[in-house]
Amino acid sequence: MLETKPRDVQVLPIGIDTTIVRSRSWARLRFEIEYALAKGTTANSYFIQGDKTALIDPPGETFSQIYLEALQQRFDLKSLDYVILGHVNPNRAATLKALLEVAPQITFVCSNPGAKNLRTTMESEDLSILVMRGDETLDLGRGHLLQFIPTPNPRYPDHLCTYDPQTEILYTDKLFGAHLCGEQVFDEGWEIFNEDRRYYFDCVMAPHARQVETALEKLAELPVRMYGVGHGPIVRYGLIELTQAYRQWSKQQTSQDITVALLYASAYGSTATLAQAIARGITKAGVAVESINCEFAEPDEIRTAVEKAAGIVIGSPTLGGHAPTPIQTALGIILSTSSSNRLAGVFGSFGWSGEAIELIEGKLKDAGYRFGFDPIRVKFKPTDVTLQLCEETGTDFAQSVKRAKKVRIARQPASNVEQAVGRIVGSLCVVTTKKHEEISSAMLASWVSQATFNPPGLTVAVAKDRAIESMLHSGDKLVLNVLAEGRQLRKHFMKSFAPGEDRFANVATETSENGCPILTDALAYLECTVNNRMEAGDHWIVYAIVDNGKVLNPDGVTAVHHRKSGNHY
């Protein structure tokens, strides 16, 4: 199994004077929502050897030792001239410090916000830093005249892409990546990566869709042969298709009629992680997110986002018993410019106390705001359970905002077509899942159909805003519990569950061989593995292969769902 493989470093030439150094983790690396598929990841770094040499995007401290060993076996680090950073975060500090120990002559190359972050992260003002603002170049010789394109977004305000005209490689750092680990360095058969790349986009890029569109415009004129991504396979064979997909996915977000302003600051990264999970839940429900990192935003940007937003969510760490100054400024803008009839939410992380969360909640409450969810308070780093709670909370909040804005179409008598579609009768089932040991979920489903005989397979239509959706990706396990006639189980799973609520409270279950819950009062069950999924309007069509199954009640009659129409209200 992948999880049993040790971390390693894969080194391969990919172009003229250019080598990729891929640090590989075969198991899940971090507690962030974009890693939730648990397919491992690669931290991709690149070495260019012209008359001068440059190293692009060294990995985080998880890989420091094996990465430096691999570099020193193949390159003379005493002659390394530049280290180019697509973004700076504290996780890279250990690797950068170790590099400086063996190569003190290094000059760091980054954006202006990156330079500020780097001095803070490295706890040193005495660093050799070359700042690239967008029109400068760096000549390594032998045709490697590097160009730099700032592509900032709220999560990565220092994000910088690097283009090498000699190899026509665009080093994109966080753009166009995917968190999965494998032997493939390039994306041959690129279609198999579509699901992982879409999930990565939805988690990392969708909350910043407006900035992604701006980045795509900046990069459009470059004659690019491949994307040297920060994570996953290099994009070469599917480059045109992935670029078009990014444009389409971004457009889907920016064209939404309803927006939630998500404002946050993050001292050590935990609050930003919570913000990302909440944003993921909001976008799943068909509501756009204007995500703003208040540490790097101008007051006018915050004011504009707040004025047009139908809902406001604000997150803060607690520093010295208070919210940091950027959050206090943002809160002041909200209270002075935003109407209190908008739905609000508050979240945050803290080390020893969480006064900032109570402070923000109290100020909003005093101003007359209604809250879409109870404040989310997380001590230290979030867990998988916390991230699932945040995602479900974001989805519920978005649905509440939509109801408040009255965007749902007024119910009209069903047309003849809708009435006819409603006569399609499906067996009533409950899909159950379990993931990462602690997270379980369930969904009442009637859009279930057998899809294949060999292997035996079925499809389930899952609405994009369902909590269980994020647990039904390729490789995930599920149990399809076929219900018998009767209303007890049906009634239980028809109700709305609060974020994080136990779907199986007071329900008789046992654990299947694949680890998912079996409803022991069901008519029958099928243990399945998700093989593929297809986007279809407001649903995902999930195709799963049946691995095992059993009839629990031979004398029971299958429950079916009769709908009055093919429309949903």
PDB file of N, CA, C and O in Angstrom, residues 59-123:
ATOM      1  N   PRO A  59      11.400  22.495  -0.698  1.00  0.00           N
ATOM      2  CA  PRO A  59      10.219  22.023   0.043  1.00  0.00           C
ATOM      3  C   PRO A  59      10.253  22.452   1.499  1.00  0.00           C
ATOM      4  O   PRO A  59      11.214  23.068   1.979  1.00  0.00           O
ATOM      5  N   GLY A  60       9.207  22.072   2.235  1.00  0.00           N
ATOM      6  CA  GLY A  60       9.100  22.386   3.654  1.00  0.00           C
ATOM      7  C   GLY A  60       9.948  21.470   4.503  1.00  0.00           C
ATOM      8  O   GLY A  60      10.609  20.537   4.023  1.00  0.00           O
ATOM      9  N   GLU A  61       9.886  21.721   5.815  1.00  0.00           N
ATOM     10  CA  GLU A  61      10.781  21.042   6.745  1.00  0.00           C
ATOM     11  C   GLU A  61      10.554  19.540   6.805  1.00  0.00           C
ATOM     12  O   GLU A  61      11.454  18.792   7.198  1.00  0.00           O
ATOM     13  N   THR A  62       9.376  19.063   6.415  1.00  0.00           N
ATOM     14  CA  THR A  62       9.114  17.623   6.401  1.00  0.00           C
ATOM     15  C   THR A  62      10.140  16.877   5.555  1.00  0.00           C
ATOM     16  O   THR A  62      10.469  15.722   5.825  1.00  0.00           O
ATOM     17  N   PHE A  63      10.631  17.533   4.514  1.00  0.00           N
ATOM     18  CA  PHE A  63      11.549  16.884   3.570  1.00  0.00           C
ATOM     19  C   PHE A  63      12.990  17.395   3.682  1.00  0.00           C
ATOM     20  O   PHE A  63      13.838  16.989   2.877  1.00  0.00           O
ATOM     21  N   SER A  64      13.275  18.288   4.599  1.00  0.00           N
ATOM     22  CA  SER A  64      14.568  18.984   4.614  1.00  0.00           C
ATOM     23  C   SER A  64      15.763  18.043   4.473  1.00  0.00           C
ATOM     24  O   SER A  64      16.635  18.233   3.618  1.00  0.00           O
ATOM     25  N   GLN A  65      15.822  17.032   5.297  1.00  0.00           N
ATOM     26  CA  GLN A  65      17.012  16.186   5.333  1.00  0.00           C
ATOM     27  C   GLN A  65      17.195  15.393   4.044  1.00  0.00           C
ATOM     28  O   GLN A  65      18.262  15.435   3.427  1.00  0.00           O
ATOM     29  N   ILE A  66      16.154  14.670   3.603  1.00  0.00           N
ATOM     30  CA  ILE A  66      16.330  13.834   2.406  1.00  0.00           C
ATOM     31  C   ILE A  66      16.486  14.699   1.156  1.00  0.00           C
ATOM     32  O   ILE A  66      17.168  14.299   0.200  1.00  0.00           O
ATOM     33  N   TYR A  67      15.892  15.879   1.165  1.00  0.00           N
ATOM     34  CA  TYR A  67      16.015  16.788   0.022  1.00  0.00           C
ATOM     35  C   TYR A  67      17.445  17.303  -0.106  1.00  0.00           C
ATOM     36  O   TYR A  67      18.035  17.270  -1.199  1.00  0.00           O
ATOM     37  N   LEU A  68      18.031  17.765   0.996  1.00  0.00           N
ATOM     38  CA  LEU A  68      19.400  18.279   0.939  1.00  0.00           C
ATOM     39  C   LEU A  68      20.398  17.178   0.583  1.00  0.00           C
ATOM     40  O   LEU A  68      21.369  17.412  -0.143  1.00  0.00           O
ATOM     41  N   GLU A  69      20.155  15.979   1.095  1.00  0.00           N
ATOM     42  CA  GLU A  69      21.030  14.852   0.733  1.00  0.00           C
ATOM     43  C   GLU A  69      20.986  14.594  -0.766  1.00  0.00           C
ATOM     44  O   GLU A  69      22.028  14.378  -1.408  1.00  0.00           O
ATOM     45  N   ALA A  70      19.772  14.625  -1.338  1.00  0.00           N
ATOM     46  CA  ALA A  70      19.646  14.395  -2.786  1.00  0.00           C
ATOM     47  C   ALA A  70      20.317  15.509  -3.580  1.00  0.00           C
ATOM     48  O   ALA A  70      20.968  15.245  -4.607  1.00  0.00           O
ATOM     49  N   LEU A  71      20.174  16.747  -3.141  1.00  0.00           N
ATOM     50  CA  LEU A  71      20.828  17.865  -3.836  1.00  0.00           C
ATOM     51  C   LEU A  71      22.344  17.734  -3.800  1.00  0.00           C
ATOM     52  O   LEU A  71      23.026  17.904  -4.816  1.00  0.00           O
ATOM     53  N   GLN A  72      22.880  17.458  -2.615  1.00  0.00           N
ATOM     54  CA  GLN A  72      24.337  17.415  -2.464  1.00  0.00           C
ATOM     55  C   GLN A  72      24.970  16.257  -3.221  1.00  0.00           C
ATOM     56  O   GLN A  72      26.146  16.324  -3.584  1.00  0.00           O
ATOM     57  N   GLN A  73      24.197  15.201  -3.472  1.00  0.00           N
ATOM     58  CA  GLN A  73      24.721  14.079  -4.253  1.00  0.00           C
ATOM     59  C   GLN A  73      24.881  14.426  -5.728  1.00  0.00           C
ATOM     60  O   GLN A  73      25.683  13.816  -6.431  1.00  0.00           O
ATOM     61  N   ARG A  74      24.124  15.428  -6.199  1.00  0.00           N
ATOM     62  CA  ARG A  74      24.075  15.702  -7.638  1.00  0.00           C
ATOM     63  C   ARG A  74      24.575  17.088  -8.035  1.00  0.00           C
ATOM     64  O   ARG A  74      24.931  17.296  -9.190  1.00  0.00           O
ATOM     65  N   PHE A  75      24.569  18.039  -7.105  1.00  0.00           N
ATOM     66  CA  PHE A  75      24.924  19.408  -7.452  1.00  0.00           C
ATOM     67  C   PHE A  75      25.933  19.962  -6.455  1.00  0.00           C
ATOM     68  O   PHE A  75      25.962  19.555  -5.291  1.00  0.00           O
ATOM     69  N   ASP A  76      26.717  20.902  -6.910  1.00  0.00           N
ATOM     70  CA  ASP A  76      27.663  21.591  -6.042  1.00  0.00           C
ATOM     71  C   ASP A  76      26.959  22.810  -5.452  1.00  0.00           C
ATOM     72  O   ASP A  76      26.849  23.852  -6.107  1.00  0.00           O
ATOM     73  N   LEU A  77      26.479  22.682  -4.238  1.00  0.00           N
ATOM     74  CA  LEU A  77      25.725  23.762  -3.625  1.00  0.00           C
ATOM     75  C   LEU A  77      26.600  24.959  -3.282  1.00  0.00           C
ATOM     76  O   LEU A  77      26.098  26.067  -3.064  1.00  0.00           O
ATOM     77  N   LYS A  78      27.930  24.775  -3.238  1.00  0.00           N
ATOM     78  CA  LYS A  78      28.828  25.909  -2.986  1.00  0.00           C
ATOM     79  C   LYS A  78      28.789  26.910  -4.132  1.00  0.00           C
ATOM     80  O   LYS A  78      29.160  28.071  -3.965  1.00  0.00           O
ATOM     81  N   SER A  79      28.321  26.455  -5.292  1.00  0.00           N
ATOM     82  CA  SER A  79      28.242  27.350  -6.453  1.00  0.00           C
ATOM     83  C   SER A  79      26.801  27.768  -6.762  1.00  0.00           C
ATOM     84  O   SER A  79      26.534  28.362  -7.806  1.00  0.00           O
ATOM     85  N   LEU A  80      25.884  27.457  -5.861  1.00  0.00           N
ATOM     86  CA  LEU A  80      24.488  27.846  -6.061  1.00  0.00           C
ATOM     87  C   LEU A  80      24.356  29.360  -5.874  1.00  0.00           C
ATOM     88  O   LEU A  80      24.750  29.911  -4.841  1.00  0.00           O
ATOM     89  N   ASP A  81      23.789  30.029  -6.886  1.00  0.00           N
ATOM     90  CA  ASP A  81      23.690  31.492  -6.836  1.00  0.00           C
ATOM     91  C   ASP A  81      22.358  31.980  -6.268  1.00  0.00           C
ATOM     92  O   ASP A  81      22.336  32.914  -5.466  1.00  0.00           O
ATOM     93  N   TYR A  82      21.247  31.376  -6.723  1.00  0.00           N
ATOM     94  CA  TYR A  82      19.938  31.922  -6.385  1.00  0.00           C
ATOM     95  C   TYR A  82      18.994  30.829  -5.878  1.00  0.00           C
ATOM     96  O   TYR A  82      19.024  29.683  -6.357  1.00  0.00           O
ATOM     97  N   VAL A  83      18.147  31.212  -4.933  1.00  0.00           N
ATOM     98  CA  VAL A  83      17.005  30.390  -4.532  1.00  0.00           C
ATOM     99  C   VAL A  83      15.752  31.215  -4.801  1.00  0.00           C
ATOM    100  O   VAL A  83      15.565  32.281  -4.195  1.00  0.00           O
ATOM    101  N   ILE A  84      14.925  30.763  -5.742  1.00  0.00           N
ATOM    102  CA  ILE A  84      13.721  31.484  -6.159  1.00  0.00           C
ATOM    103  C   ILE A  84      12.528  30.904  -5.407  1.00  0.00           C
ATOM    104  O   ILE A  84      12.318  29.684  -5.393  1.00  0.00           O
ATOM    105  N   LEU A  85      11.752  31.789  -4.794  1.00  0.00           N
ATOM    106  CA  LEU A  85      10.633  31.354  -3.954  1.00  0.00           C
ATOM    107  C   LEU A  85       9.317  31.826  -4.553  1.00  0.00           C
ATOM    108  O   LEU A  85       9.042  33.022  -4.621  1.00  0.00           O
ATOM    109  N   GLY A  86       8.473  30.875  -4.960  1.00  0.00           N
ATOM    110  CA  GLY A  86       7.147  31.210  -5.473  1.00  0.00           C
ATOM    111  C   GLY A  86       6.242  31.765  -4.393  1.00  0.00           C
ATOM    112  O   GLY A  86       5.353  32.558  -4.669  1.00  0.00           O
ATOM    113  N   HIS A  87       6.455  31.339  -3.156  1.00  0.00           N
ATOM    114  CA  HIS A  87       5.803  31.935  -1.997  1.00  0.00           C
ATOM    115  C   HIS A  87       6.623  31.567  -0.773  1.00  0.00           C
ATOM    116  O   HIS A  87       7.445  30.649  -0.815  1.00  0.00           O
ATOM    117  N   VAL A  88       6.417  32.287   0.301  1.00  0.00           N
ATOM    118  CA  VAL A  88       7.170  32.061   1.542  1.00  0.00           C
ATOM    119  C   VAL A  88       6.179  31.695   2.635  1.00  0.00           C
ATOM    120  O   VAL A  88       5.158  32.357   2.804  1.00  0.00           O
ATOM    121  N   ASN A  89       6.480  30.623   3.356  1.00  0.00           N
ATOM    122  CA  ASN A  89       5.707  30.332   4.563  1.00  0.00           C
ATOM    123  C   ASN A  89       6.636  29.751   5.618  1.00  0.00           C
ATOM    124  O   ASN A  89       7.742  29.294   5.307  1.00  0.00           O
ATOM    125  N   PRO A  90       6.217  29.771   6.886  1.00  0.00           N
ATOM    126  CA  PRO A  90       7.102  29.308   7.959  1.00  0.00           C
ATOM    127  C   PRO A  90       7.560  27.868   7.791  1.00  0.00           C
ATOM    128  O   PRO A  90       8.628  27.498   8.293  1.00  0.00           O
ATOM    129  N   ASN A  91       6.771  27.071   7.098  1.00  0.00           N
ATOM    130  CA  ASN A  91       7.108  25.663   6.924  1.00  0.00           C
ATOM    131  C   ASN A  91       8.410  25.462   6.155  1.00  0.00           C
ATOM    132  O   ASN A  91       9.064  24.435   6.275  1.00  0.00           O
ATOM    133  N   ARG A  92       8.797  26.451   5.343  1.00  0.00           N
ATOM    134  CA  ARG A  92      10.018  26.329   4.546  1.00  0.00           C
ATOM    135  C   ARG A  92      11.272  26.790   5.287  1.00  0.00           C
ATOM    136  O   ARG A  92      12.380  26.609   4.795  1.00  0.00           O
ATOM    137  N   ALA A  93      11.100  27.412   6.442  1.00  0.00           N
ATOM    138  CA  ALA A  93      12.225  28.039   7.123  1.00  0.00           C
ATOM    139  C   ALA A  93      13.356  27.057   7.415  1.00  0.00           C
ATOM    140  O   ALA A  93      14.540  27.368   7.204  1.00  0.00           O
ATOM    141  N   ALA A  94      13.009  25.866   7.903  1.00  0.00           N
ATOM    142  CA  ALA A  94      14.040  24.897   8.273  1.00  0.00           C
ATOM    143  C   ALA A  94      14.895  24.516   7.071  1.00  0.00           C
ATOM    144  O   ALA A  94      16.132  24.418   7.172  1.00  0.00           O
ATOM    145  N   THR A  95      14.250  24.301   5.920  1.00  0.00           N
ATOM    146  CA  THR A  95      14.995  23.931   4.712  1.00  0.00           C
ATOM    147  C   THR A  95      15.883  25.084   4.249  1.00  0.00           C
ATOM    148  O   THR A  95      17.046  24.877   3.865  1.00  0.00           O
ATOM    149  N   LEU A  96      15.347  26.303   4.277  1.00  0.00           N
ATOM    150  CA  LEU A  96      16.124  27.460   3.828  1.00  0.00           C
ATOM    151  C   LEU A  96      17.313  27.719   4.746  1.00  0.00           C
ATOM    152  O   LEU A  96      18.414  28.065   4.281  1.00  0.00           O
ATOM    153  N   LYS A  97      17.127  27.548   6.047  1.00  0.00           N
ATOM    154  CA  LYS A  97      18.234  27.729   6.989  1.00  0.00           C
ATOM    155  C   LYS A  97      19.308  26.675   6.762  1.00  0.00           C
ATOM    156  O   LYS A  97      20.509  26.972   6.826  1.00  0.00           O
ATOM    157  N   ALA A  98      18.883  25.445   6.496  1.00  0.00           N
ATOM    158  CA  ALA A  98      19.848  24.381   6.228  1.00  0.00           C
ATOM    159  C   ALA A  98      20.619  24.652   4.928  1.00  0.00           C
ATOM    160  O   ALA A  98      21.823  24.383   4.835  1.00  0.00           O
ATOM    161  N   LEU A  99      19.933  25.192   3.931  1.00  0.00           N
ATOM    162  CA  LEU A  99      20.613  25.566   2.682  1.00  0.00           C
ATOM    163  C   LEU A  99      21.660  26.648   2.921  1.00  0.00           C
ATOM    164  O   LEU A  99      22.775  26.594   2.385  1.00  0.00           O
ATOM    165  N   LEU A 100      21.320  27.638   3.731  1.00  0.00           N
ATOM    166  CA  LEU A 100      22.260  28.728   4.015  1.00  0.00           C
ATOM    167  C   LEU A 100      23.509  28.239   4.746  1.00  0.00           C
ATOM    168  O   LEU A 100      24.595  28.795   4.583  1.00  0.00           O
ATOM    169  N   GLU A 101      23.336  27.199   5.538  1.00  0.00           N
ATOM    170  CA  GLU A 101      24.495  26.669   6.261  1.00  0.00           C
ATOM    171  C   GLU A 101      25.537  26.098   5.314  1.00  0.00           C
ATOM    172  O   GLU A 101      26.744  26.241   5.539  1.00  0.00           O
ATOM    173  N   VAL A 102      25.092  25.436   4.243  1.00  0.00           N
ATOM    174  CA  VAL A 102      26.045  24.832   3.291  1.00  0.00           C
ATOM    175  C   VAL A 102      26.334  25.755   2.114  1.00  0.00           C
ATOM    176  O   VAL A 102      27.308  25.552   1.396  1.00  0.00           O
ATOM    177  N   ALA A 103      25.472  26.767   1.917  1.00  0.00           N
ATOM    178  CA  ALA A 103      25.650  27.688   0.781  1.00  0.00           C
ATOM    179  C   ALA A 103      25.327  29.114   1.223  1.00  0.00           C
ATOM    180  O   ALA A 103      24.308  29.681   0.825  1.00  0.00           O
ATOM    181  N   PRO A 104      26.182  29.720   2.068  1.00  0.00           N
ATOM    182  CA  PRO A 104      25.890  31.062   2.602  1.00  0.00           C
ATOM    183  C   PRO A 104      25.903  32.157   1.548  1.00  0.00           C
ATOM    184  O   PRO A 104      25.450  33.272   1.817  1.00  0.00           O
ATOM    185  N   GLN A 105      26.377  31.844   0.340  1.00  0.00           N
ATOM    186  CA  GLN A 105      26.455  32.838  -0.732  1.00  0.00           C
ATOM    187  C   GLN A 105      25.121  33.051  -1.455  1.00  0.00           C
ATOM    188  O   GLN A 105      24.996  33.920  -2.315  1.00  0.00           O
ATOM    189  N   ILE A 106      24.107  32.317  -1.081  1.00  0.00           N
ATOM    190  CA  ILE A 106      22.817  32.342  -1.779  1.00  0.00           C
ATOM    191  C   ILE A 106      22.189  33.735  -1.743  1.00  0.00           C
ATOM    192  O   ILE A 106      22.210  34.427  -0.724  1.00  0.00           O
ATOM    193  N   THR A 107      21.585  34.130  -2.872  1.00  0.00           N
ATOM    194  CA  THR A 107      20.689  35.277  -2.935  1.00  0.00           C
ATOM    195  C   THR A 107      19.274  34.754  -3.157  1.00  0.00           C
ATOM    196  O   THR A 107      19.029  33.968  -4.079  1.00  0.00           O
ATOM    197  N   PHE A 108      18.358  35.183  -2.298  1.00  0.00           N
ATOM    198  CA  PHE A 108      16.963  34.778  -2.444  1.00  0.00           C
ATOM    199  C   PHE A 108      16.266  35.700  -3.440  1.00  0.00           C
ATOM    200  O   PHE A 108      16.492  36.913  -3.449  1.00  0.00           O
ATOM    201  N   VAL A 109      15.392  35.120  -4.250  1.00  0.00           N
ATOM    202  CA  VAL A 109      14.627  35.870  -5.247  1.00  0.00           C
ATOM    203  C   VAL A 109      13.148  35.654  -4.951  1.00  0.00           C
ATOM    204  O   VAL A 109      12.683  34.509  -4.901  1.00  0.00           O
ATOM    205  N   CYS A 110      12.414  36.754  -4.757  1.00  0.00           N
ATOM    206  CA  CYS A 110      10.992  36.633  -4.421  1.00  0.00           C
ATOM    207  C   CYS A 110      10.294  37.953  -4.704  1.00  0.00           C
ATOM    208  O   CYS A 110      10.919  38.925  -5.144  1.00  0.00           O
ATOM    209  N   SER A 111       9.003  37.994  -4.477  1.00  0.00           N
ATOM    210  CA  SER A 111       8.230  39.226  -4.630  1.00  0.00           C
ATOM    211  C   SER A 111       8.481  40.136  -3.429  1.00  0.00           C
ATOM    212  O   SER A 111       9.103  39.729  -2.440  1.00  0.00           O
ATOM    213  N   ASN A 112       7.981  41.361  -3.511  1.00  0.00           N
ATOM    214  CA  ASN A 112       8.174  42.293  -2.396  1.00  0.00           C
ATOM    215  C   ASN A 112       7.481  41.809  -1.114  1.00  0.00           C
ATOM    216  O   ASN A 112       8.096  41.806  -0.043  1.00  0.00           O
ATOM    217  N   PRO A 113       6.197  41.356  -1.190  1.00  0.00           N
ATOM    218  CA  PRO A 113       5.604  40.762   0.025  1.00  0.00           C
ATOM    219  C   PRO A 113       6.366  39.530   0.490  1.00  0.00           C
ATOM    220  O   PRO A 113       6.463  39.275   1.691  1.00  0.00           O
ATOM    221  N   GLY A 114       6.925  38.775  -0.465  1.00  0.00           N
ATOM    222  CA  GLY A 114       7.707  37.602  -0.112  1.00  0.00           C
ATOM    223  C   GLY A 114       8.956  37.966   0.672  1.00  0.00           C
ATOM    224  O   GLY A 114       9.354  37.248   1.599  1.00  0.00           O
ATOM    225  N   ALA A 115       9.588  39.083   0.307  1.00  0.00           N
ATOM    226  CA  ALA A 115      10.789  39.525   1.011  1.00  0.00           C
ATOM    227  C   ALA A 115      10.476  39.850   2.465  1.00  0.00           C
ATOM    228  O   ALA A 115      11.239  39.504   3.390  1.00  0.00           O
ATOM    229  N   LYS A 116       9.343  40.506   2.687  1.00  0.00           N
ATOM    230  CA  LYS A 116       8.939  40.828   4.060  1.00  0.00           C
ATOM    231  C   LYS A 116       8.673  39.547   4.846  1.00  0.00           C
ATOM    232  O   LYS A 116       9.106  39.405   6.002  1.00  0.00           O
ATOM    233  N   ASN A 117       7.962  38.605   4.228  1.00  0.00           N
ATOM    234  CA  ASN A 117       7.682  37.329   4.892  1.00  0.00           C
ATOM    235  C   ASN A 117       8.957  36.556   5.173  1.00  0.00           C
ATOM    236  O   ASN A 117       9.092  35.910   6.223  1.00  0.00           O
ATOM    237  N   LEU A 118       9.890  36.614   4.234  1.00  0.00           N
ATOM    238  CA  LEU A 118      11.125  35.847   4.370  1.00  0.00           C
ATOM    239  C   LEU A 118      11.945  36.338   5.554  1.00  0.00           C
ATOM    240  O   LEU A 118      12.463  35.524   6.344  1.00  0.00           O
ATOM    241  N   ARG A 119      12.073  37.650   5.712  1.00  0.00           N
ATOM    242  CA  ARG A 119      12.847  38.184   6.835  1.00  0.00           C
ATOM    243  C   ARG A 119      12.194  37.810   8.163  1.00  0.00           C
ATOM    244  O   ARG A 119      12.880  37.492   9.138  1.00  0.00           O
ATOM    245  N   THR A 120      10.850  37.821   8.179  1.00  0.00           N
ATOM    246  CA  THR A 120      10.146  37.429   9.399  1.00  0.00           C
ATOM    247  C   THR A 120      10.311  35.944   9.667  1.00  0.00           C
ATOM    248  O   THR A 120      10.600  35.521  10.801  1.00  0.00           O
ATOM    249  N   THR A 121      10.134  35.143   8.631  1.00  0.00           N
ATOM    250  CA  THR A 121      10.219  33.684   8.772  1.00  0.00           C
ATOM    251  C   THR A 121      11.616  33.238   9.192  1.00  0.00           C
ATOM    252  O   THR A 121      11.773  32.351  10.031  1.00  0.00           O
ATOM    253  N   MET A 122      12.612  33.841   8.590  1.00  0.00           N
ATOM    254  CA  MET A 122      14.010  33.460   8.873  1.00  0.00           C
ATOM    255  C   MET A 122      14.551  34.150  10.119  1.00  0.00           C
ATOM    256  O   MET A 122      15.685  33.890  10.533  1.00  0.00           O
ATOM    257  N   GLU A 123      13.757  35.073  10.680  1.00  0.00           N
ATOM    258  CA  GLU A 123      14.151  35.815  11.877  1.00  0.00           C
ATOM    259  C   GLU A 123      15.496  36.492  11.678  1.00  0.00           C
ATOM    260  O   GLU A 123      16.383  36.456  12.546  1.00  0.00           O
TER     261      GLU A 123
END
